[in-house]
Amino acid sequence: MTATRPARAGAVTAVVLCGAVLGPLNSTMIAVALPPMALDLGVDAAAMSWLVTAYLIAMAALQPVAGKLGDRLGPRPVLLTGYGLFFVASALAPLVHSLPLLIACRVVQAVAAALTTPTGFALLRQVAPPDRLGRAFGVIGAVLPLAAAVGPVLGGVLVEVGSWQAIFLVNLPVTAFALVLGWWVVPGAARAENPGGFDIVGAGWLCALLVGLTLTLDTAPGGAALVVAGVVLVVATWAFVRHQRRRPDAVLPPHLFARRSFIAAATGIGLANLVFYVTLLAVPQLLHDRGIDGAQAGLVLGALTLASSPLALLGGRLADRAGLRLPAVAGLTLLLLGLVPLLLDPTGLPLPLLVVALGVVGAGVGLSMPAFQLGALHGVDQRDTGMATGVFFTSRYLGSIVGTSLLAGPLALTSPAADTVLFAVLAGTAAIGVAVAATLPRPA
C-alpha cells in the first residue's frame, strides 16, 4: 500500500462517507412518504411496501458482485459510476407517476448504492494506515446507523414542507458533491491481469431467494399464498446452491466462508442489524399505542443513534489497540443488556428508562460494528477486499430483511403477549451474537 497524504486521505474518506450515507438513508427515508405516495398513485399500502423491499433485496444481492467489480476495475470507475447512477435515478423518480417505474428507480438506486459501498470500504483499506484502519471504519460505522435513523425524520420534514418527490431530490446535491470530489481525489488503478467472471446469474438467484424468504415471512399462515411463497423460496434456494457449487467465481465465494473470522463477522453483523432494525421499527409502534405523538417518539428513538455513532468511533479505536474480540463481545453484551428492560415491560416502560435502554442497545451496535468489519477482512488479500466487503454487507442487509419481515409477519405487535415474544426473540438473537463474537480472533 502506498502512503497517502492526510489531506488526500481525508478527502477520500469524505467521498466514501457520501455512499455510506446514501444507502441507509434511502432505505428508511421513504417510509414516511409511502402514504402520500400511495394516495397520489392510487395503489394500496401492501403494494407500496415493495418500494422498500425491492431496494433492500437488490442491495443485499448485488453487494458481492459490485465489490468484485471494484476489485477488478479499481475503485475510481466503479465509485463514479455508482454516484452517477444514483444521481440519474434520484432525478428521474420525481418525474414518474406509476408504481412499477418508481420501483425501477428504487432498484437503480440500490444498484448504485451497491457499487459505492463495498468499493468505498476497499478504497479506505488502500489509503488508511493499517494501525488506523479501525478508526476509519469507526467513522463509517458511526454514520451508517445515524443515516438510517435520521431517514424517517428527514423524510417527514421533506414531505411536510414539499411533497414525496422531495425525498428523491435531496439526494442530488450529495451525489453531485461526491462525483465532483471523487473525480479529483479518488486514485485510478490498473485492471487486474486475470479478472475472472462476474456471477450475475448467481446474484439473480440470490434475489429470487430473498424475495421468496420475504414473501414467506410476510404471508399470513394458511392459504395458497403461503404455499406459493414457500415454493418460490425452496426452488430459489435449491437453484442458488446448485449454481454456486458449479461456479469458480460464485457470488458468495466458498473460500471466504472457510475463514472463521469471516463467518463470525458476517453472522455477527447480520444478527446485530436484525436486532437494531426491528427495535428501530417496533418502538415507534409501541409508543403510538401508548398515545405518544410522533415528535416525542422521534426524540425517544434518537437515543439509539446518539449512543451508536460515538461508540462506533470508540469501537474502531479499541479494535486497533485491543484486537477484534473485545469490542465485538462487549458491544453484543451491551445490546443484550439493553433489551432486558424492553423484554420485562415492553408496553409500560417509563420513558426515561426506555431512553436509557435504547441508548444501551445503540451503544452495543456501534461498539461492535468496526470490529465486525475488520473481522470480515482479516487475512483477506488486498485485491479481494471489495468482494469480501460486499459479502459482509449482504449479511448486514439480510439481517434487516429478515427482521423487518418478521415484524410484519409472525412477530407482529398485535398484543402485549406478542410484544413480549418479540423482545424475547431479539434478546435470544443478541445472546447468540455474543457467542458468535467470542469466536473472532484474539489480538496477535
Short mmCIF file of C-alpha atoms in Angstrom, two decimals, residues 7-433:
data_model
loop_
_atom_site.label_atom_id
_atom_site.label_comp_id
_atom_site.label_asym_id
_atom_site.label_seq_id
_atom_site.Cartn_x
_atom_site.Cartn_y
_atom_site.Cartn_z
CA ALA A 7 -5.40 15.70 3.39
CA ARG A 8 -5.89 13.32 0.46
CA ALA A 9 -7.00 10.51 2.78
CA GLY A 10 -9.50 12.86 4.42
CA ALA A 11 -10.95 13.84 1.05
CA VAL A 12 -11.22 10.19 0.01
CA THR A 13 -12.99 9.42 3.30
CA ALA A 14 -15.47 12.21 2.53
CA VAL A 15 -16.24 10.60 -0.82
CA VAL A 16 -16.77 7.21 0.83
CA LEU A 17 -18.95 8.79 3.54
CA CYS A 18 -21.36 10.04 0.87
CA GLY A 19 -22.01 6.46 -0.20
CA ALA A 20 -22.27 5.33 3.41
CA VAL A 21 -24.97 7.96 3.97
CA LEU A 22 -26.97 7.40 0.78
CA GLY A 23 -27.54 3.65 1.23
CA PRO A 24 -29.17 3.50 4.68
CA LEU A 25 -30.72 6.99 4.38
CA ASN A 26 -32.71 5.97 1.33
CA SER A 27 -33.68 2.64 2.86
CA THR A 28 -35.55 4.39 5.71
CA MET A 29 -36.32 7.92 4.46
CA ILE A 30 -39.03 6.63 2.15
CA ALA A 31 -41.06 5.07 4.98
CA VAL A 32 -42.95 8.25 5.93
CA ALA A 33 -43.53 9.12 2.28
CA LEU A 34 -45.35 5.87 1.45
CA PRO A 35 -48.87 7.01 2.50
CA PRO A 36 -48.90 10.20 0.36
CA MET A 37 -47.25 8.30 -2.49
CA ALA A 38 -49.94 5.61 -2.32
CA LEU A 39 -52.65 8.27 -2.37
CA ASP A 40 -51.06 10.05 -5.32
CA LEU A 41 -50.52 6.86 -7.32
CA GLY A 42 -53.81 5.24 -6.35
CA VAL A 43 -52.35 1.97 -5.02
CA ASP A 44 -52.68 0.16 -1.69
CA ALA A 45 -50.15 0.10 1.13
CA ALA A 46 -49.16 -3.53 0.56
CA ALA A 47 -48.05 -2.77 -2.99
CA MET A 48 -46.18 0.35 -1.85
CA SER A 49 -44.10 -1.72 0.57
CA TRP A 50 -42.21 -3.11 -2.41
CA LEU A 51 -40.53 0.28 -2.78
CA VAL A 52 -38.72 -0.61 0.45
CA THR A 53 -38.40 -4.36 -0.06
CA ALA A 54 -37.08 -4.20 -3.64
CA TYR A 55 -34.41 -1.72 -2.56
CA LEU A 56 -33.19 -3.89 0.32
CA ILE A 57 -33.21 -7.10 -1.75
CA ALA A 58 -31.27 -5.53 -4.63
CA MET A 59 -28.76 -4.04 -2.18
CA ALA A 60 -28.24 -7.38 -0.46
CA ALA A 61 -27.90 -9.46 -3.63
CA LEU A 62 -25.65 -7.13 -5.63
CA GLN A 63 -23.08 -6.16 -2.98
CA PRO A 64 -20.69 -9.07 -3.67
CA VAL A 65 -20.82 -8.61 -7.46
CA ALA A 66 -20.27 -4.87 -7.10
CA GLY A 67 -17.41 -5.42 -4.66
CA LYS A 68 -15.71 -7.81 -7.06
CA LEU A 69 -16.19 -5.30 -9.88
CA GLY A 70 -14.33 -2.73 -7.79
CA ASP A 71 -11.52 -5.21 -7.10
CA ARG A 72 -11.09 -5.92 -10.81
CA LEU A 73 -11.55 -2.45 -12.33
CA GLY A 74 -10.26 -0.33 -9.46
CA PRO A 75 -12.28 1.97 -7.19
CA ARG A 76 -12.39 5.07 -9.38
CA PRO A 77 -14.66 3.94 -12.27
CA VAL A 78 -16.93 1.92 -10.00
CA LEU A 79 -17.44 4.69 -7.44
CA LEU A 80 -18.04 7.37 -10.06
CA THR A 81 -20.47 5.13 -11.96
CA GLY A 82 -22.34 4.41 -8.74
CA TYR A 83 -22.73 8.06 -7.83
CA GLY A 84 -23.72 8.89 -11.41
CA LEU A 85 -26.43 6.21 -11.41
CA PHE A 86 -27.72 7.40 -8.05
CA PHE A 87 -27.96 10.96 -9.38
CA VAL A 88 -29.87 9.85 -12.50
CA ALA A 89 -32.30 7.58 -10.61
CA SER A 90 -32.99 10.27 -7.99
CA ALA A 91 -33.59 12.87 -10.71
CA LEU A 92 -35.97 10.63 -12.69
CA ALA A 93 -38.03 9.27 -9.78
CA PRO A 94 -39.98 12.52 -9.12
CA LEU A 95 -40.99 12.63 -12.79
CA VAL A 96 -42.68 9.22 -12.94
CA HIS A 97 -46.26 8.54 -11.89
CA SER A 98 -46.59 4.76 -11.83
CA LEU A 99 -45.56 2.27 -9.17
CA PRO A 100 -43.60 -0.07 -11.49
CA LEU A 101 -41.47 2.82 -12.76
CA LEU A 102 -40.88 4.06 -9.22
CA ILE A 103 -39.80 0.57 -8.17
CA ALA A 104 -37.43 0.54 -11.16
CA CYS A 105 -35.91 3.84 -9.99
CA ARG A 106 -35.51 2.42 -6.50
CA VAL A 107 -33.77 -0.66 -7.86
CA VAL A 108 -31.37 1.56 -9.84
CA GLN A 109 -30.69 3.47 -6.61
CA ALA A 110 -29.92 0.15 -4.91
CA VAL A 111 -27.58 -0.89 -7.74
CA ALA A 112 -25.80 2.45 -7.40
CA ALA A 113 -25.50 2.13 -3.62
CA ALA A 114 -24.18 -1.42 -4.03
CA LEU A 115 -21.47 -0.08 -6.34
CA THR A 116 -20.35 2.58 -3.88
CA THR A 117 -20.47 0.76 -0.53
CA PRO A 118 -18.04 -2.20 -0.78
CA THR A 119 -15.79 -0.32 -3.20
CA GLY A 120 -15.64 2.59 -0.76
CA PHE A 121 -14.53 0.32 2.08
CA ALA A 122 -11.92 -1.29 -0.17
CA LEU A 123 -10.64 2.18 -1.04
CA LEU A 124 -10.34 3.06 2.65
CA ARG A 125 -8.25 -0.05 3.17
CA GLN A 126 -5.91 1.23 0.44
CA VAL A 127 -5.45 4.76 1.77
CA ALA A 128 -5.61 4.31 5.57
CA PRO A 129 -2.52 3.16 7.52
CA PRO A 130 -3.07 -0.37 8.92
CA ASP A 131 -2.88 0.83 12.53
CA ARG A 132 -5.63 3.40 11.90
CA LEU A 133 -7.96 1.32 9.75
CA GLY A 134 -10.24 0.57 12.69
CA ARG A 135 -10.68 4.31 13.28
CA ALA A 136 -11.54 4.86 9.62
CA PHE A 137 -14.12 2.07 9.75
CA GLY A 138 -15.36 3.54 13.04
CA VAL A 139 -16.18 6.80 11.27
CA ILE A 140 -18.21 4.91 8.67
CA GLY A 141 -19.77 2.78 11.40
CA ALA A 142 -20.86 5.95 13.17
CA VAL A 143 -22.56 7.24 10.03
CA LEU A 144 -24.47 4.09 9.00
CA PRO A 145 -26.94 3.86 11.92
CA LEU A 146 -27.18 7.65 12.14
CA ALA A 147 -28.21 7.90 8.49
CA ALA A 148 -30.74 5.08 8.91
CA ALA A 149 -32.33 6.74 11.95
CA VAL A 150 -32.29 10.26 10.51
CA GLY A 151 -34.04 8.98 7.38
CA PRO A 152 -37.63 8.93 8.73
CA VAL A 153 -37.20 12.34 10.40
CA LEU A 154 -35.75 13.93 7.28
CA GLY A 155 -38.35 12.23 5.12
CA GLY A 156 -41.15 13.58 7.30
CA VAL A 157 -39.80 17.12 7.08
CA LEU A 158 -39.37 16.92 3.31
CA VAL A 159 -42.87 15.55 2.76
CA GLU A 160 -44.38 18.15 5.09
CA VAL A 161 -42.53 21.10 3.53
CA GLY A 162 -42.67 19.92 -0.07
CA SER A 163 -44.00 16.60 -1.37
CA TRP A 164 -42.96 12.98 -1.65
CA GLN A 165 -40.84 13.91 -4.67
CA ALA A 166 -38.51 15.82 -2.33
CA ILE A 167 -37.18 12.60 -0.77
CA PHE A 168 -35.55 11.82 -4.11
CA LEU A 169 -34.41 15.35 -4.93
CA VAL A 170 -32.49 15.66 -1.65
CA ASN A 171 -30.03 13.07 -2.97
CA LEU A 172 -28.94 15.27 -5.88
CA PRO A 173 -26.57 17.64 -4.05
CA VAL A 174 -24.96 14.75 -2.14
CA THR A 175 -24.30 12.70 -5.26
CA ALA A 176 -23.14 15.76 -7.21
CA PHE A 177 -20.65 16.60 -4.44
CA ALA A 178 -19.39 13.00 -4.36
CA LEU A 179 -18.99 12.94 -8.14
CA VAL A 180 -17.01 16.18 -8.30
CA LEU A 181 -14.80 15.43 -5.29
CA GLY A 182 -14.35 11.81 -6.32
CA TRP A 183 -13.25 12.84 -9.80
CA TRP A 184 -10.38 14.82 -8.26
CA VAL A 185 -9.23 12.69 -5.33
CA VAL A 186 -10.05 9.01 -5.95
CA PRO A 187 -6.94 7.33 -7.38
CA GLY A 188 -7.08 5.22 -10.50
CA ALA A 189 -5.87 1.64 -10.55
CA ALA A 190 -4.72 -0.80 -13.16
CA ARG A 191 -7.10 -3.55 -14.23
CA ALA A 192 -6.47 -6.96 -12.78
CA GLU A 193 -4.47 -9.25 -15.07
CA ASN A 194 -6.89 -12.15 -14.63
CA PRO A 195 -10.18 -10.53 -13.68
CA GLY A 196 -12.32 -13.64 -13.93
CA GLY A 197 -16.07 -13.51 -14.40
CA PHE A 198 -18.96 -11.96 -12.53
CA ASP A 199 -21.67 -14.23 -11.20
CA ILE A 200 -24.67 -12.24 -12.40
CA VAL A 201 -26.80 -15.39 -12.61
CA GLY A 202 -25.93 -16.21 -9.02
CA ALA A 203 -26.92 -12.70 -7.96
CA GLY A 204 -30.24 -13.22 -9.76
CA TRP A 205 -30.90 -16.46 -7.91
CA LEU A 206 -29.93 -14.76 -4.65
CA CYS A 207 -32.51 -12.04 -5.42
CA ALA A 208 -35.14 -14.73 -6.03
CA LEU A 209 -34.18 -16.45 -2.79
CA LEU A 210 -34.55 -13.21 -0.83
CA VAL A 211 -37.90 -12.47 -2.49
CA GLY A 212 -39.11 -15.94 -1.54
CA LEU A 213 -37.86 -15.51 2.02
CA THR A 214 -39.55 -12.11 2.33
CA LEU A 215 -42.86 -13.38 0.96
CA THR A 216 -42.76 -16.45 3.21
CA LEU A 217 -42.15 -14.40 6.36
CA ASP A 218 -44.68 -11.71 5.39
CA THR A 219 -47.54 -14.01 4.38
CA ALA A 220 -50.15 -14.95 6.96
CA PRO A 221 -50.28 -18.64 7.91
CA GLY A 222 -52.63 -20.80 5.87
CA GLY A 223 -53.87 -20.31 2.36
CA ALA A 224 -52.42 -20.67 -1.10
CA ALA A 225 -50.28 -17.52 -0.89
CA LEU A 226 -48.03 -19.04 1.77
CA VAL A 227 -47.68 -22.24 -0.25
CA VAL A 228 -46.64 -20.27 -3.34
CA ALA A 229 -44.16 -18.21 -1.31
CA GLY A 230 -42.70 -21.37 0.21
CA VAL A 231 -42.32 -22.99 -3.21
CA VAL A 232 -40.52 -19.89 -4.53
CA LEU A 233 -38.17 -19.97 -1.52
CA VAL A 234 -37.38 -23.69 -1.84
CA VAL A 235 -36.85 -23.62 -5.61
CA ALA A 236 -34.73 -20.45 -5.50
CA THR A 237 -32.62 -21.83 -2.64
CA TRP A 238 -32.02 -25.11 -4.47
CA ALA A 239 -31.14 -23.32 -7.72
CA PHE A 240 -28.84 -20.87 -5.93
CA VAL A 241 -26.91 -23.54 -4.04
CA ARG A 242 -26.63 -25.73 -7.15
CA HIS A 243 -25.38 -22.79 -9.21
CA GLN A 244 -22.87 -21.73 -6.54
CA ARG A 245 -21.28 -25.16 -6.43
CA ARG A 246 -20.56 -25.01 -10.16
CA ARG A 247 -19.10 -21.51 -10.33
CA PRO A 248 -15.45 -20.73 -9.57
CA ASP A 249 -16.45 -17.05 -9.29
CA ALA A 250 -19.53 -17.63 -7.12
CA VAL A 251 -21.38 -14.57 -5.82
CA LEU A 252 -20.84 -15.93 -2.28
CA PRO A 253 -17.31 -17.36 -2.58
CA PRO A 254 -16.86 -20.58 -0.56
CA HIS A 255 -13.25 -19.73 0.34
CA LEU A 256 -14.43 -16.71 2.33
CA PHE A 257 -16.68 -18.92 4.45
CA ALA A 258 -13.73 -21.20 5.15
CA ARG A 259 -12.33 -18.38 7.34
CA ARG A 260 -13.58 -18.47 10.92
CA SER A 261 -13.16 -14.72 11.32
CA PHE A 262 -15.28 -14.03 8.24
CA ILE A 263 -18.08 -16.34 9.36
CA ALA A 264 -18.08 -14.70 12.79
CA ALA A 265 -18.07 -11.18 11.32
CA ALA A 266 -20.79 -11.82 8.74
CA THR A 267 -23.02 -13.66 11.20
CA GLY A 268 -22.43 -11.13 13.97
CA ILE A 269 -23.28 -8.08 11.87
CA GLY A 270 -26.38 -9.81 10.50
CA LEU A 271 -27.66 -10.61 13.99
CA ALA A 272 -26.85 -7.14 15.33
CA ASN A 273 -28.53 -5.44 12.38
CA LEU A 274 -31.62 -7.61 12.77
CA VAL A 275 -31.99 -6.51 16.38
CA PHE A 276 -31.23 -2.86 15.58
CA TYR A 277 -33.73 -2.53 12.72
CA VAL A 278 -36.54 -4.40 14.46
CA THR A 279 -36.08 -2.18 17.53
CA LEU A 280 -35.97 0.91 15.31
CA LEU A 281 -39.30 -0.06 13.72
CA ALA A 282 -41.06 -1.61 16.74
CA VAL A 283 -40.53 1.11 19.35
CA PRO A 284 -42.42 3.85 17.45
CA GLN A 285 -45.38 1.48 17.12
CA LEU A 286 -45.31 0.72 20.85
CA LEU A 287 -45.14 4.44 21.67
CA HIS A 288 -48.01 5.17 19.29
CA ASP A 289 -50.13 2.58 21.09
CA ARG A 290 -49.40 4.47 24.34
CA GLY A 291 -50.69 7.71 22.82
CA ILE A 292 -47.27 9.33 22.41
CA ASP A 293 -47.08 11.63 19.39
CA GLY A 294 -44.61 11.26 16.55
CA ALA A 295 -42.39 14.16 17.57
CA GLN A 296 -41.86 12.81 21.09
CA ALA A 297 -41.39 9.29 19.74
CA GLY A 298 -38.69 10.59 17.42
CA LEU A 299 -36.84 12.13 20.35
CA VAL A 300 -37.03 8.87 22.30
CA LEU A 301 -35.81 6.89 19.30
CA GLY A 302 -32.90 9.29 18.89
CA ALA A 303 -31.23 7.56 21.83
CA LEU A 304 -30.43 4.64 19.52
CA THR A 305 -28.25 6.70 17.21
CA LEU A 306 -26.97 9.25 19.70
CA ALA A 307 -25.30 6.37 21.50
CA SER A 308 -24.45 4.26 18.46
CA SER A 309 -22.46 6.82 16.50
CA PRO A 310 -19.89 7.90 19.14
CA LEU A 311 -19.48 4.30 20.33
CA ALA A 312 -18.64 3.26 16.77
CA LEU A 313 -15.74 5.72 16.87
CA LEU A 314 -14.62 4.23 20.19
CA GLY A 315 -15.07 0.71 18.83
CA GLY A 316 -12.78 1.49 15.92
CA ARG A 317 -10.02 2.78 18.19
CA LEU A 318 -10.47 -0.15 20.56
CA ALA A 319 -10.23 -2.64 17.68
CA ASP A 320 -6.94 -1.04 16.58
CA ARG A 321 -5.47 -1.26 20.08
CA ALA A 322 -7.01 -4.33 21.72
CA GLY A 323 -7.99 -6.55 18.81
CA LEU A 324 -11.39 -7.53 17.42
CA ARG A 325 -12.85 -9.81 20.07
CA LEU A 326 -13.07 -7.32 22.95
CA PRO A 327 -15.18 -4.60 21.26
CA ALA A 328 -17.35 -7.18 19.48
CA VAL A 329 -18.17 -9.18 22.62
CA ALA A 330 -18.60 -6.03 24.72
CA GLY A 331 -20.86 -4.49 22.09
CA LEU A 332 -23.15 -7.50 21.71
CA THR A 333 -23.29 -7.86 25.51
CA LEU A 334 -24.46 -4.24 25.77
CA LEU A 335 -27.02 -4.97 23.07
CA LEU A 336 -28.37 -7.88 25.11
CA LEU A 337 -28.46 -5.86 28.35
CA GLY A 338 -30.32 -3.01 26.66
CA LEU A 339 -33.07 -5.40 25.56
CA VAL A 340 -33.74 -6.72 29.08
CA PRO A 341 -35.97 -3.80 30.23
CA LEU A 342 -37.92 -4.00 26.96
CA LEU A 343 -38.39 -7.72 27.48
CA LEU A 344 -39.61 -7.30 31.07
CA ASP A 345 -42.07 -4.47 30.34
CA PRO A 346 -42.42 -3.71 26.61
CA THR A 347 -45.66 -1.73 26.86
CA GLY A 348 -45.34 0.23 30.11
CA LEU A 349 -41.66 1.02 30.48
CA PRO A 350 -41.24 4.61 31.79
CA LEU A 351 -39.90 6.90 29.08
CA PRO A 352 -36.64 7.79 30.88
CA LEU A 353 -35.83 4.11 31.35
CA LEU A 354 -36.82 3.41 27.74
CA VAL A 355 -34.40 6.10 26.56
CA VAL A 356 -31.61 4.54 28.63
CA ALA A 357 -32.40 1.05 27.31
CA LEU A 358 -32.40 2.25 23.70
CA GLY A 359 -29.14 4.09 24.32
CA VAL A 360 -27.53 0.87 25.57
CA VAL A 361 -28.84 -1.03 22.52
CA GLY A 362 -27.45 1.61 20.17
CA ALA A 363 -24.14 1.75 22.03
CA GLY A 364 -23.75 -2.00 21.68
CA VAL A 365 -24.34 -1.99 17.94
CA GLY A 366 -21.97 0.94 17.43
CA LEU A 367 -19.19 -0.52 19.58
CA SER A 368 -19.19 -3.85 17.75
CA MET A 369 -19.55 -2.65 14.14
CA PRO A 370 -15.90 -1.72 13.33
CA ALA A 371 -14.66 -4.99 14.83
CA PHE A 372 -17.00 -7.00 12.63
CA GLN A 373 -15.93 -5.04 9.55
CA LEU A 374 -12.26 -5.64 10.32
CA GLY A 375 -13.02 -9.29 11.07
CA ALA A 376 -14.51 -9.71 7.60
CA LEU A 377 -11.22 -8.53 6.09
CA HIS A 378 -8.93 -10.44 8.45
CA GLY A 379 -6.49 -12.40 6.29
CA VAL A 380 -8.21 -11.38 3.03
CA ASP A 381 -5.90 -10.40 0.18
CA GLN A 382 -5.93 -6.70 -0.69
CA ARG A 383 -7.19 -7.46 -4.20
CA ASP A 384 -10.29 -9.22 -2.80
CA THR A 385 -11.24 -6.50 -0.31
CA GLY A 386 -14.24 -5.26 -2.28
CA MET A 387 -15.67 -8.74 -2.77
CA ALA A 388 -15.27 -9.63 0.91
CA THR A 389 -16.82 -6.33 1.96
CA GLY A 390 -19.70 -6.90 -0.45
CA VAL A 391 -20.49 -10.32 1.02
CA PHE A 392 -20.22 -8.82 4.51
CA PHE A 393 -22.76 -6.13 3.64
CA THR A 394 -25.04 -8.75 2.10
CA SER A 395 -25.14 -10.34 5.55
CA ARG A 396 -25.86 -6.95 7.08
CA TYR A 397 -28.79 -6.29 4.77
CA LEU A 398 -30.03 -9.85 5.18
CA GLY A 399 -30.42 -9.11 8.88
CA SER A 400 -32.52 -6.06 8.00
CA ILE A 401 -34.68 -8.00 5.53
CA VAL A 402 -35.34 -10.89 7.91
CA GLY A 403 -36.01 -8.55 10.83
CA THR A 404 -38.48 -6.31 9.02
CA SER A 405 -40.24 -9.34 7.51
CA LEU A 406 -40.59 -10.98 10.92
CA LEU A 407 -42.01 -7.77 12.37
CA ALA A 408 -44.55 -7.56 9.56
CA GLY A 409 -45.45 -11.24 9.86
CA PRO A 410 -45.04 -13.78 12.68
CA LEU A 411 -43.66 -11.28 15.23
CA ALA A 412 -46.18 -8.51 14.55
CA LEU A 413 -47.07 -6.36 17.57
CA THR A 414 -50.69 -7.48 17.89
CA SER A 415 -50.99 -7.80 21.70
CA PRO A 416 -48.98 -7.32 24.92
CA ALA A 417 -48.08 -11.01 24.82
CA ALA A 418 -46.84 -10.64 21.24
CA ASP A 419 -44.74 -7.65 22.32
CA THR A 420 -43.02 -9.80 24.94
CA VAL A 421 -42.42 -12.59 22.44
CA LEU A 422 -40.82 -10.11 20.02
CA PHE A 423 -38.29 -8.85 22.55
CA ALA A 424 -37.63 -12.37 23.83
CA VAL A 425 -36.66 -13.33 20.27
CA LEU A 426 -34.48 -10.23 19.97
CA ALA A 427 -32.77 -10.99 23.30
CA GLY A 428 -32.12 -14.55 22.18
CA THR A 429 -30.70 -13.25 18.91
CA ALA A 430 -28.36 -10.91 20.81
CA ALA A 431 -27.24 -13.76 23.08
CA ILE A 432 -26.32 -15.83 20.03
CA GLY A 433 -24.46 -12.78 18.74
#
